[in-house]
Amino acid sequence: RHVANFQLSIASVIENSSSDCLAQDLHLQAQQLAERLKCDSVVSEISAGPGTVNFTINRELLAKTVLQQVWKDGSEYGVKSELFSTVPREKAVIEFSSPNIAKKFHIGHLRSTIIGNFIANLKVALGHEVVRINYLGDWGMQFGLLGVGFQSFGNKEKLKSSPLQHLFEVYVQINKAAEDENTKKLAKDFFRKLEEHDEQTLSIWKQFRDLSIEEYVRIYKRLGVHFDEYSGESFYQEKAQEVLKMLEDKGLLQKTVKGTGIVDLSEKKDLSTFSTVMRSDGTSLYITRQFLIISFRDLAAAIDRMNKHSCDTMIYVTDKSQSNHFQHLFQILELMGYDWAKRCQHVSFGLIQGMKTRRGEVIFLEDVLNEVRSRMLQNMTSTKTTKEIKDPVETAEKVGLAALIIQDFRGLLSSDYQFSWDRALQSRGDTGVFLQYTHARLHSLEQMHGNAELTDVNVACLQEPDAISVLQHLLRYDEVLYRSSQDLQPKHIVSYLLTLSHLAAVAHKTLPVKGSAPEVAQARLCLFQAARSVLANGMKLLGITPVTRM
């Protein structure tokens, strides 16, 4: 006997059904209702259970509808659902990744990069227009130090061959001398010249910036990430002054006794909450997003983006320690009269703890990518099938990246989590490696038996419970996309894909293609193709490139 697909609880539809309504009464009412309802082309069976009416869906119709829809919509399956028919198409600017030149590209930047990329992918898939912005930390006193450091410890060859590494080394060395009065003075002079647009100083700075961006682009390419715009703090020097003037003109800038510039954010205007925007020496505070200090640059950047892109929404992807910063930023923009600030959003995430490479602490993103690739390659080499792969290194990179992304996206983004290489790289269980393995396995099934033509498929051959489980799950894909589009959390898609992979793995065992009658084999092949197609679509949204062999 088939298990019912849907259940209606009688207690939920009876008026004044109180808890003292006897179970046998409910059962009787369920039986009476079940007898009065009629089956149709969709519902093939109606029966009564203890206080419930059970409905079984016409299985052939289910199989036909789902397979046709997946076949017809291809990479747009789920996106074309009526769930999205009332959602207006929008333009979104997304700021993510945003590392600081000459400083560590720490693991928080990795999280910001993959989360921002996911949000952008999802929005594009749903038909929105997206501008991806990387807002670099490319200005500030540290460039004074860096300029002086490069004059003492710099090497032009090393700067060209590995700029991120070399500038970081120079910065570490000069920082040791940063307390020295003479070094301090030189650094201040260098940065002053930079602010005054001294040509020689600017050209040194520009070289640091350009070579760093070149290297970032190469590393982002390994991650499968791109940006439409590389912006940075340096862009907003003059515009920051305009913002200062606007705040003064609107009477929003107040001075404390010590001369610090603040903006009152309290409802009653009693300074119970305020934001500091200016030091007592008149310089704007743009080095520290961490300490509730709003820089004129951040305000200027937001206004400039809105003017330039006239977007419907602006999304900032950074760690949760900056939540107050963005709350204040949006509040000040509103006080300045910018209503669009209500449509700005901060997507925050927690910290990754315990990510180390074999060489120790992670300093550069590339260290993580190299580590995950080498560990994955080692795991693959110990399995029998790897020798058939054309490019094992590239495959190891794609599978390793899937492992990192799934471990990161499994929980709520705002949660901190403990990183574990062993857990991330397991081939069984809820991991990115398992998703890739399932995709490769389903792909090799198609390679072996050819593609099934949907027109030739007899869906009556897909009546087994394991086939129905896969079909019902495929039917739910649009709901999952909708949930993720509402709260921008990838975990809904991750758990959907992991379940799909487990269901497909079971069906792969119990519903063999090889050795089955041609008609049955064709129908099963069609089912597995649909599962692989949806699995690939979901993986790509998450920023994973599906592999076809591993």
Coordinates of C-alpha atoms in Angstrom, one line a residue:
R1 CA 0.0 0.0 0.0
H2 CA 1.3 3.5 -0.9
V3 CA 1.8 6.0 1.8
A4 CA -0.4 9.1 1.3
N5 CA 1.2 12.3 -0.1
F6 CA -0.9 14.8 1.8
Q7 CA -2.8 14.7 5.0
L8 CA -5.6 17.0 6.3
S9 CA -6.2 17.1 10.0
I10 CA -10.0 17.2 10.8
A11 CA -9.5 19.1 14.0
S12 CA -8.0 22.0 12.1
V13 CA -11.1 22.5 9.9
I14 CA -13.9 21.8 12.3
E15 CA -15.4 25.0 13.9
N16 CA -15.4 25.0 17.7
S17 CA -13.4 21.7 17.8
S18 CA -12.3 21.7 21.4
S19 CA -9.8 19.4 23.0
D20 CA -12.6 17.3 24.6
C21 CA -13.8 16.5 21.1
L22 CA -13.4 12.7 21.2
A23 CA -10.9 10.9 19.0
Q24 CA -13.6 8.5 17.8
D25 CA -15.8 11.5 16.8
L26 CA -13.0 12.9 14.8
H27 CA -12.3 9.6 13.2
L28 CA -16.0 9.3 12.2
Q29 CA -16.0 12.8 10.8
A30 CA -12.8 12.0 8.8
Q31 CA -14.5 8.9 7.4
Q32 CA -17.6 10.8 6.4
L33 CA -15.7 13.6 4.7
A34 CA -13.5 11.1 2.9
E35 CA -16.6 9.4 1.5
R36 CA -18.0 12.6 0.2
L37 CA -14.8 13.8 -1.6
K38 CA -14.2 12.5 -5.1
C39 CA -11.0 11.7 -6.9
D40 CA -10.0 13.5 -10.0
S41 CA -7.1 13.6 -12.5
V42 CA -4.7 14.9 -9.8
V43 CA -5.9 13.0 -6.7
S44 CA -6.0 9.2 -7.3
E45 CA -7.0 8.0 -3.9
I46 CA -8.7 9.4 -0.8
S47 CA -8.9 7.5 2.5
A48 CA -9.5 8.2 6.2
G49 CA -7.0 7.8 9.0
P50 CA -7.2 8.5 12.7
G51 CA -8.7 12.0 12.6
T52 CA -7.2 12.7 9.2
V53 CA -8.2 12.5 5.5
N54 CA -5.3 11.2 3.4
F55 CA -4.8 12.1 -0.3
T56 CA -2.6 10.2 -2.8
I57 CA -1.5 12.0 -5.9
N58 CA -1.8 10.5 -9.4
R59 CA 1.8 9.2 -9.7
E60 CA 2.0 9.2 -13.4
L61 CA 0.8 12.8 -13.5
L62 CA 3.5 13.7 -10.9
A63 CA 6.2 12.0 -12.9
K64 CA 5.1 13.5 -16.2
T65 CA 4.7 17.1 -14.9
V66 CA 8.0 17.2 -13.0
L67 CA 10.1 15.7 -15.7
Q68 CA 8.6 17.8 -18.4
Q69 CA 9.1 21.0 -16.4
V70 CA 12.8 20.2 -15.6
W71 CA 13.3 19.2 -19.2
K72 CA 11.7 22.4 -20.6
D73 CA 13.1 25.0 -18.2
G74 CA 16.6 23.5 -17.9
S75 CA 18.8 26.0 -16.0
E76 CA 15.8 28.2 -15.2
Y77 CA 13.8 25.4 -13.5
G78 CA 12.3 26.7 -10.3
V79 CA 13.0 30.3 -11.2
K80 CA 10.1 30.4 -13.6
S81 CA 7.7 29.3 -10.9
E82 CA 4.5 31.3 -10.2
L83 CA 6.0 32.0 -6.7
F84 CA 8.1 34.6 -8.3
S85 CA 5.5 36.0 -10.7
T86 CA 4.6 38.9 -8.3
V87 CA 8.2 39.7 -7.3
P88 CA 9.3 42.9 -9.0
R89 CA 12.6 42.9 -10.9
E90 CA 15.1 45.1 -9.2
K91 CA 18.6 46.5 -9.5
A92 CA 20.9 45.7 -6.6
V93 CA 24.4 46.9 -5.8
I94 CA 26.3 44.4 -3.6
E95 CA 29.5 45.3 -1.8
F96 CA 31.5 42.2 -0.8
S97 CA 35.0 40.8 -0.2
S98 CA 36.7 44.2 0.4
P99 CA 40.2 43.3 1.6
N100 CA 42.8 45.8 2.8
I101 CA 45.8 46.2 0.5
A102 CA 49.1 45.1 2.3
K103 CA 47.2 43.5 5.1
K104 CA 46.1 39.9 5.6
F105 CA 43.3 38.7 3.4
H106 CA 41.8 37.0 6.5
I107 CA 39.2 34.4 6.6
G108 CA 36.4 36.9 7.2
H109 CA 37.2 38.2 3.7
L110 CA 36.8 34.6 2.4
R111 CA 33.3 34.4 4.0
S112 CA 32.3 37.8 2.6
T113 CA 33.5 36.8 -0.8
I114 CA 31.6 33.5 -1.1
I115 CA 28.4 34.9 0.6
G116 CA 28.3 38.0 -1.6
N117 CA 28.9 35.9 -4.7
F118 CA 26.0 33.6 -3.7
I119 CA 23.6 36.6 -3.2
A120 CA 24.6 38.0 -6.5
N121 CA 24.2 34.7 -8.3
L122 CA 20.8 34.2 -6.8
K123 CA 19.6 37.6 -7.7
V124 CA 20.8 37.3 -11.3
A125 CA 19.1 33.9 -11.6
L126 CA 15.9 35.5 -10.5
G127 CA 16.1 38.1 -13.2
H128 CA 17.4 41.1 -11.1
E129 CA 20.2 43.3 -12.3
V130 CA 23.3 43.2 -10.1
V131 CA 26.4 45.4 -9.7
R132 CA 29.2 43.6 -7.8
I133 CA 31.5 46.0 -6.0
N134 CA 34.8 45.3 -4.2
Y135 CA 35.5 48.3 -1.9
L136 CA 39.2 48.1 -1.1
G137 CA 41.0 49.4 1.9
D138 CA 43.4 51.4 -0.3
W139 CA 43.9 54.6 1.7
G140 CA 44.9 55.8 5.1
M141 CA 47.9 56.2 7.4
Q142 CA 49.0 52.6 6.7
F143 CA 50.0 53.8 3.2
G144 CA 52.3 56.3 4.8
L145 CA 54.0 53.5 6.7
L146 CA 54.0 51.2 3.6
G147 CA 55.5 53.9 1.4
V148 CA 58.4 54.5 3.9
G149 CA 58.7 50.7 4.4
F150 CA 59.0 50.1 0.7
Q151 CA 61.8 52.7 0.4
S152 CA 63.7 50.8 3.0
F153 CA 62.8 47.1 2.5
G154 CA 61.0 47.0 -0.9
N155 CA 62.0 44.9 -3.9
K156 CA 60.6 45.8 -7.3
E157 CA 60.9 42.3 -8.7
K158 CA 59.1 40.7 -5.7
L159 CA 56.5 43.4 -5.9
K160 CA 55.8 42.4 -9.5
S161 CA 55.8 38.6 -8.9
S162 CA 53.9 38.4 -5.7
P163 CA 52.6 41.8 -4.7
L164 CA 50.2 40.8 -1.8
Q165 CA 52.9 38.7 -0.1
H166 CA 55.7 41.3 -0.6
L167 CA 53.7 44.3 0.6
F168 CA 52.5 42.3 3.6
E169 CA 56.2 41.4 4.5
V170 CA 57.2 45.1 4.0
Y171 CA 54.3 46.2 6.2
V172 CA 55.2 43.7 9.0
Q173 CA 58.9 44.9 8.9
I174 CA 58.1 48.6 9.0
N175 CA 55.5 48.1 11.7
K176 CA 58.3 46.9 14.0
A177 CA 59.8 50.4 13.7
A178 CA 56.5 52.2 13.7
E179 CA 57.0 53.5 17.3
D180 CA 60.3 55.2 16.3
E181 CA 59.7 59.0 16.1
N182 CA 61.6 59.4 12.8
T183 CA 59.7 56.6 11.1
K184 CA 56.4 58.2 12.4
K185 CA 57.4 61.5 10.9
L186 CA 58.4 60.0 7.5
A187 CA 55.2 58.1 7.3
K188 CA 53.1 61.2 8.1
D189 CA 55.0 63.1 5.4
F190 CA 54.5 60.4 2.9
F191 CA 50.8 60.3 3.5
R192 CA 50.5 64.1 3.5
K193 CA 52.1 64.1 0.1
L194 CA 49.7 61.4 -1.0
E195 CA 46.7 63.6 0.1
E196 CA 48.2 66.6 -1.7
H197 CA 48.5 64.5 -4.9
D198 CA 52.3 64.6 -5.1
E199 CA 53.0 62.8 -8.4
Q200 CA 55.9 60.6 -7.4
T201 CA 54.2 59.5 -4.2
L202 CA 50.9 58.9 -6.0
S203 CA 52.6 56.8 -8.6
I204 CA 54.2 54.5 -5.9
W205 CA 50.7 54.1 -4.3
K206 CA 49.1 53.5 -7.6
Q207 CA 51.6 50.7 -8.4
F208 CA 50.8 49.1 -5.0
R209 CA 47.1 49.3 -5.8
D210 CA 47.2 48.1 -9.4
L211 CA 49.5 45.2 -8.8
S212 CA 47.4 44.1 -5.8
I213 CA 44.2 44.2 -7.8
E214 CA 45.8 42.2 -10.6
E215 CA 46.6 39.5 -8.1
Y216 CA 43.2 39.6 -6.5
V217 CA 41.6 39.1 -9.9
R218 CA 43.7 36.0 -10.5
I219 CA 42.8 34.6 -7.0
Y220 CA 39.1 35.5 -7.4
K221 CA 39.1 33.6 -10.7
R222 CA 40.1 30.5 -8.9
L223 CA 37.1 31.0 -6.6
G224 CA 34.8 31.6 -9.7
V225 CA 34.1 35.1 -8.5
H226 CA 34.2 38.4 -10.5
F227 CA 33.5 42.1 -9.8
D228 CA 32.0 44.8 -12.0
E229 CA 33.8 47.5 -10.1
Y230 CA 36.9 47.8 -7.9
S231 CA 36.2 50.8 -5.8
G232 CA 38.0 51.9 -2.7
E233 CA 38.4 54.5 0.1
S234 CA 40.8 56.5 -2.1
F235 CA 38.0 57.4 -4.5
Y236 CA 36.1 59.5 -1.9
Q237 CA 38.7 62.0 -0.6
E238 CA 37.0 65.1 -2.2
K239 CA 33.5 63.7 -1.9
A240 CA 34.1 63.1 1.8
Q241 CA 34.6 66.9 2.2
E242 CA 31.3 67.5 0.5
V243 CA 29.5 65.2 2.9
L244 CA 31.1 67.1 5.9
K245 CA 29.7 70.3 4.4
M246 CA 26.3 68.7 3.9
L247 CA 26.2 67.5 7.6
E248 CA 27.2 71.0 8.8
D249 CA 24.6 72.8 6.5
K250 CA 21.8 70.5 7.7
G251 CA 22.8 71.2 11.3
L252 CA 23.5 67.5 11.9
L253 CA 27.2 67.8 12.9
Q254 CA 27.7 68.6 16.6
K255 CA 31.0 69.1 18.5
T256 CA 31.8 67.7 21.9
V257 CA 33.8 69.6 24.5
K258 CA 36.9 67.9 23.3
G259 CA 36.1 68.9 19.7
T260 CA 35.1 65.5 18.4
G261 CA 32.5 65.6 15.6
I262 CA 29.3 63.6 16.3
V263 CA 25.9 63.1 14.8
D264 CA 22.9 62.6 17.3
L265 CA 20.9 59.5 16.4
S266 CA 18.6 59.5 19.4
E267 CA 14.8 59.8 19.0
K268 CA 14.5 62.5 21.7
K269 CA 17.6 64.3 20.5
D270 CA 19.2 63.8 23.9
L271 CA 22.5 62.2 22.6
S272 CA 21.5 58.8 24.1
T273 CA 22.8 57.3 20.9
F274 CA 25.2 59.1 18.6
S275 CA 27.8 58.4 16.0
T276 CA 31.3 59.8 16.0
V277 CA 32.3 61.0 12.6
M278 CA 35.4 63.3 13.2
R279 CA 38.4 63.4 15.3
S280 CA 39.2 66.5 17.4
D281 CA 42.0 67.3 14.9
G282 CA 39.5 67.6 12.1
T283 CA 40.4 64.4 10.2
S284 CA 37.6 62.0 9.4
L285 CA 37.8 58.6 11.0
Y286 CA 37.9 56.1 8.1
I287 CA 40.3 53.5 9.4
T288 CA 38.0 51.8 11.7
R289 CA 34.7 50.4 10.8
Q290 CA 34.8 48.4 13.9
F291 CA 34.3 51.1 16.5
L292 CA 31.0 52.7 15.7
I293 CA 32.9 55.4 13.8
I294 CA 31.3 56.4 10.6
S295 CA 33.6 57.8 8.0
F296 CA 32.6 60.5 5.6
R297 CA 34.0 58.2 3.0
D298 CA 31.4 55.5 3.7
L299 CA 28.6 58.1 3.5
A300 CA 30.1 59.5 0.3
A301 CA 30.5 56.1 -1.2
A302 CA 26.8 55.2 -0.5
I303 CA 25.6 58.5 -2.0
D304 CA 27.8 58.2 -5.0
R305 CA 26.7 54.6 -5.8
M306 CA 23.1 55.6 -5.5
N307 CA 23.6 58.5 -7.9
K308 CA 25.7 56.5 -10.3
H309 CA 23.6 53.2 -10.4
S310 CA 20.2 54.5 -9.2
C311 CA 19.6 51.1 -7.7
D312 CA 16.6 49.7 -5.7
T313 CA 18.7 48.2 -3.0
M314 CA 22.2 48.3 -1.7
I315 CA 23.6 45.2 0.2
Y316 CA 26.8 45.2 2.3
V317 CA 28.3 41.8 3.2
T318 CA 30.6 42.0 6.2
D319 CA 31.1 40.3 9.5
K320 CA 28.6 40.9 12.4
S321 CA 31.0 43.0 14.4
Q322 CA 30.1 45.8 11.9
S323 CA 26.4 45.6 12.4
N324 CA 26.2 48.8 14.5
H325 CA 28.4 50.6 12.0
F326 CA 25.9 49.9 9.2
Q327 CA 22.9 50.7 11.4
H328 CA 24.4 54.1 12.1
L329 CA 25.4 54.6 8.5
F330 CA 21.9 54.0 7.3
Q331 CA 20.4 56.2 10.1
I332 CA 22.7 59.2 9.2
L333 CA 21.8 58.8 5.5
E334 CA 18.2 59.0 6.5
L335 CA 18.7 62.1 8.6
M336 CA 20.5 63.7 5.6
G337 CA 17.2 63.2 3.7
Y338 CA 18.1 60.1 1.7
D339 CA 14.9 58.0 1.8
W340 CA 16.6 55.2 -0.1
A341 CA 18.7 54.4 3.0
K342 CA 15.7 52.4 4.2
R343 CA 16.3 50.0 1.3
C344 CA 20.0 49.4 2.3
Q345 CA 20.7 46.1 3.9
H346 CA 23.6 44.7 5.9
V347 CA 24.0 40.9 5.5
S348 CA 26.2 39.9 8.5
F349 CA 28.0 36.7 9.2
G350 CA 29.8 35.0 12.1
L351 CA 33.4 34.1 12.5
I352 CA 35.2 31.0 11.4
Q353 CA 37.3 29.5 14.2
G354 CA 40.3 27.2 13.9
M355 CA 41.1 27.5 10.2
K356 CA 44.8 26.7 9.9
T357 CA 46.9 25.3 7.1
R358 CA 49.7 22.8 7.6
R359 CA 52.1 25.8 7.7
G360 CA 50.1 27.5 10.5
E361 CA 47.9 30.5 10.5
V362 CA 46.1 31.6 7.4
I363 CA 47.4 35.0 6.0
F364 CA 46.3 34.8 2.4
L365 CA 43.3 33.5 0.7
E366 CA 45.5 31.7 -1.7
D367 CA 47.0 29.6 1.2
V368 CA 43.5 28.3 1.8
L369 CA 42.8 27.4 -1.8
N370 CA 46.2 25.7 -2.1
E371 CA 45.6 23.8 1.1
V372 CA 42.2 22.5 0.2
R373 CA 43.4 21.5 -3.3
S374 CA 46.4 19.5 -2.0
R375 CA 44.3 17.8 0.7
M376 CA 41.6 16.9 -1.8
L377 CA 44.2 15.7 -4.3
Q378 CA 45.7 13.4 -1.6
N379 CA 42.2 12.0 -0.8
M380 CA 41.5 11.4 -4.5
T381 CA 44.8 9.7 -5.2
S382 CA 43.9 7.1 -2.6
T383 CA 40.7 6.1 -4.4
K384 CA 40.7 3.8 -7.4
T385 CA 38.9 6.0 -10.0
T386 CA 41.1 9.1 -9.9
K387 CA 43.6 7.9 -12.5
E388 CA 41.0 8.3 -15.3
I389 CA 40.6 12.0 -14.7
K390 CA 42.1 14.3 -17.4
D391 CA 43.0 17.1 -15.0
P392 CA 43.1 15.8 -11.4
V393 CA 44.5 19.1 -10.0
E394 CA 41.6 21.2 -11.4
T395 CA 39.1 18.6 -10.3
A396 CA 40.6 18.6 -6.8
E397 CA 40.3 22.4 -6.7
K398 CA 36.6 22.4 -7.7
V399 CA 35.7 19.6 -5.2
G400 CA 37.8 21.3 -2.5
L401 CA 36.0 24.6 -3.0
A402 CA 32.6 22.8 -2.9
A403 CA 33.8 21.4 0.5
L404 CA 34.6 24.8 1.8
I405 CA 31.4 26.4 0.6
I406 CA 29.1 23.7 1.9
Q407 CA 30.7 23.7 5.3
D408 CA 30.3 27.5 5.4
F409 CA 26.7 27.6 4.2
R410 CA 25.2 24.8 6.2
G411 CA 24.1 26.9 9.1
L412 CA 22.8 30.4 9.6
L413 CA 25.3 32.9 8.2
S414 CA 25.3 34.9 11.5
S415 CA 26.5 31.8 13.4
D416 CA 30.2 31.4 14.3
Y417 CA 31.5 27.9 13.5
Q418 CA 34.5 25.7 14.2
F419 CA 36.3 24.8 11.0
S420 CA 37.5 21.3 10.4
W421 CA 39.4 20.0 7.4
D422 CA 38.5 16.4 8.1
R423 CA 34.8 17.1 8.4
A424 CA 34.7 19.4 5.3
L425 CA 36.5 16.8 3.1
Q426 CA 34.6 13.7 4.0
S427 CA 33.2 11.9 1.0
R428 CA 30.2 10.5 2.9
G429 CA 27.7 12.6 4.9
D430 CA 26.5 16.1 4.4
T431 CA 29.5 17.7 2.6
G432 CA 30.4 19.4 -0.6
V433 CA 32.5 16.4 -1.6
F434 CA 29.3 14.2 -1.4
L435 CA 27.4 16.7 -3.6
Q436 CA 30.2 16.6 -6.2
Y437 CA 30.5 12.8 -6.0
T438 CA 26.7 12.5 -6.6
H439 CA 26.8 14.8 -9.5
A440 CA 29.8 13.0 -11.1
R441 CA 28.0 9.6 -10.6
L442 CA 24.8 10.7 -12.2
H443 CA 26.8 12.2 -15.0
S444 CA 28.6 9.0 -15.7
L445 CA 25.3 7.2 -15.8
E446 CA 24.3 9.4 -18.7
Q447 CA 27.7 8.9 -20.4
M448 CA 27.2 5.1 -20.1
H449 CA 23.6 4.9 -21.3
G450 CA 23.2 8.0 -23.4
N451 CA 20.6 10.7 -22.9
A452 CA 17.0 9.7 -22.5
E453 CA 14.6 11.5 -24.8
L454 CA 11.6 12.6 -22.8
T455 CA 9.2 11.9 -25.6
D456 CA 10.0 8.2 -25.5
V457 CA 9.6 7.9 -21.7
N458 CA 6.8 5.9 -20.2
V459 CA 6.2 7.5 -16.8
A460 CA 4.2 4.5 -15.7
C461 CA 7.6 2.9 -15.1
L462 CA 8.4 5.3 -12.3
Q463 CA 6.0 4.1 -9.6
E464 CA 8.5 2.8 -7.0
P465 CA 8.6 4.8 -3.7
D466 CA 12.2 5.7 -4.2
A467 CA 11.4 7.3 -7.6
I468 CA 8.4 9.1 -6.2
S469 CA 10.6 10.5 -3.3
V470 CA 13.0 12.0 -5.8
L471 CA 10.1 13.4 -8.0
Q472 CA 8.4 15.0 -5.0
H473 CA 11.6 16.5 -3.8
L474 CA 12.3 18.0 -7.3
L475 CA 8.8 19.5 -7.2
R476 CA 9.8 21.6 -4.1
Y477 CA 12.9 23.3 -5.6
D478 CA 11.0 26.6 -6.3
E479 CA 9.9 26.9 -2.6
V480 CA 13.5 26.6 -1.5
L481 CA 14.7 29.2 -3.9
Y482 CA 11.9 31.5 -2.7
R483 CA 12.9 31.1 0.9
S484 CA 16.5 31.9 0.1
S485 CA 15.5 34.9 -2.0
Q486 CA 13.5 36.2 1.0
D487 CA 16.1 36.0 3.7
L488 CA 19.3 35.7 1.6
Q489 CA 20.4 32.6 3.6
P490 CA 22.0 29.8 1.5
K491 CA 21.3 27.1 4.1
H492 CA 17.8 26.3 2.6
I493 CA 19.4 25.5 -0.8
V494 CA 22.2 23.5 0.8
S495 CA 20.0 21.3 2.8
Y496 CA 17.7 20.8 -0.2
L497 CA 20.7 19.7 -2.4
L498 CA 22.0 17.4 0.3
T499 CA 18.6 15.7 0.7
L500 CA 18.3 15.5 -3.1
S501 CA 21.8 13.8 -3.3
H502 CA 20.8 11.3 -0.5
L503 CA 17.5 10.4 -2.3
A504 CA 19.3 10.1 -5.6
A505 CA 21.9 7.8 -4.1
V506 CA 19.2 5.5 -2.7
A507 CA 17.3 5.5 -6.0
H508 CA 20.6 4.8 -7.8
K509 CA 21.0 1.6 -5.8
T510 CA 17.4 0.4 -5.9
L511 CA 16.4 1.4 -9.4
P512 CA 19.2 0.1 -11.7
V513 CA 19.4 1.3 -15.3
K514 CA 21.7 -1.4 -16.4
G515 CA 20.0 -4.7 -17.0
S516 CA 16.4 -3.3 -16.8
A517 CA 13.9 -3.6 -19.6
P518 CA 14.5 -0.8 -22.2
E519 CA 11.3 1.1 -21.3
V520 CA 12.1 1.0 -17.6
A521 CA 15.8 1.9 -18.2
Q522 CA 14.7 4.9 -20.3
A523 CA 12.3 6.2 -17.6
R524 CA 14.9 5.8 -14.8
L525 CA 17.6 7.5 -16.9
C526 CA 15.2 10.4 -17.4
L527 CA 14.6 10.6 -13.6
F528 CA 18.4 10.6 -12.9
Q529 CA 19.0 13.3 -15.6
A530 CA 16.4 15.5 -14.0
A531 CA 18.0 15.1 -10.5
R532 CA 21.4 15.8 -11.9
S533 CA 20.2 18.9 -13.7
V534 CA 18.6 20.4 -10.6
L535 CA 21.6 19.5 -8.5
A536 CA 23.9 21.3 -10.9
N537 CA 21.6 24.4 -11.0
G538 CA 21.6 24.6 -7.2
M539 CA 25.4 24.1 -6.9
K540 CA 26.1 26.8 -9.4
L541 CA 23.9 29.3 -7.4
L542 CA 26.1 28.5 -4.3
G543 CA 29.2 29.3 -6.3
I544 CA 30.2 25.6 -6.9
T545 CA 31.3 24.3 -10.3
P546 CA 29.9 20.8 -10.7
V547 CA 32.5 18.2 -11.8
T548 CA 31.7 15.3 -14.2
R549 CA 34.4 12.9 -12.9
M550 CA 36.2 12.4 -9.7

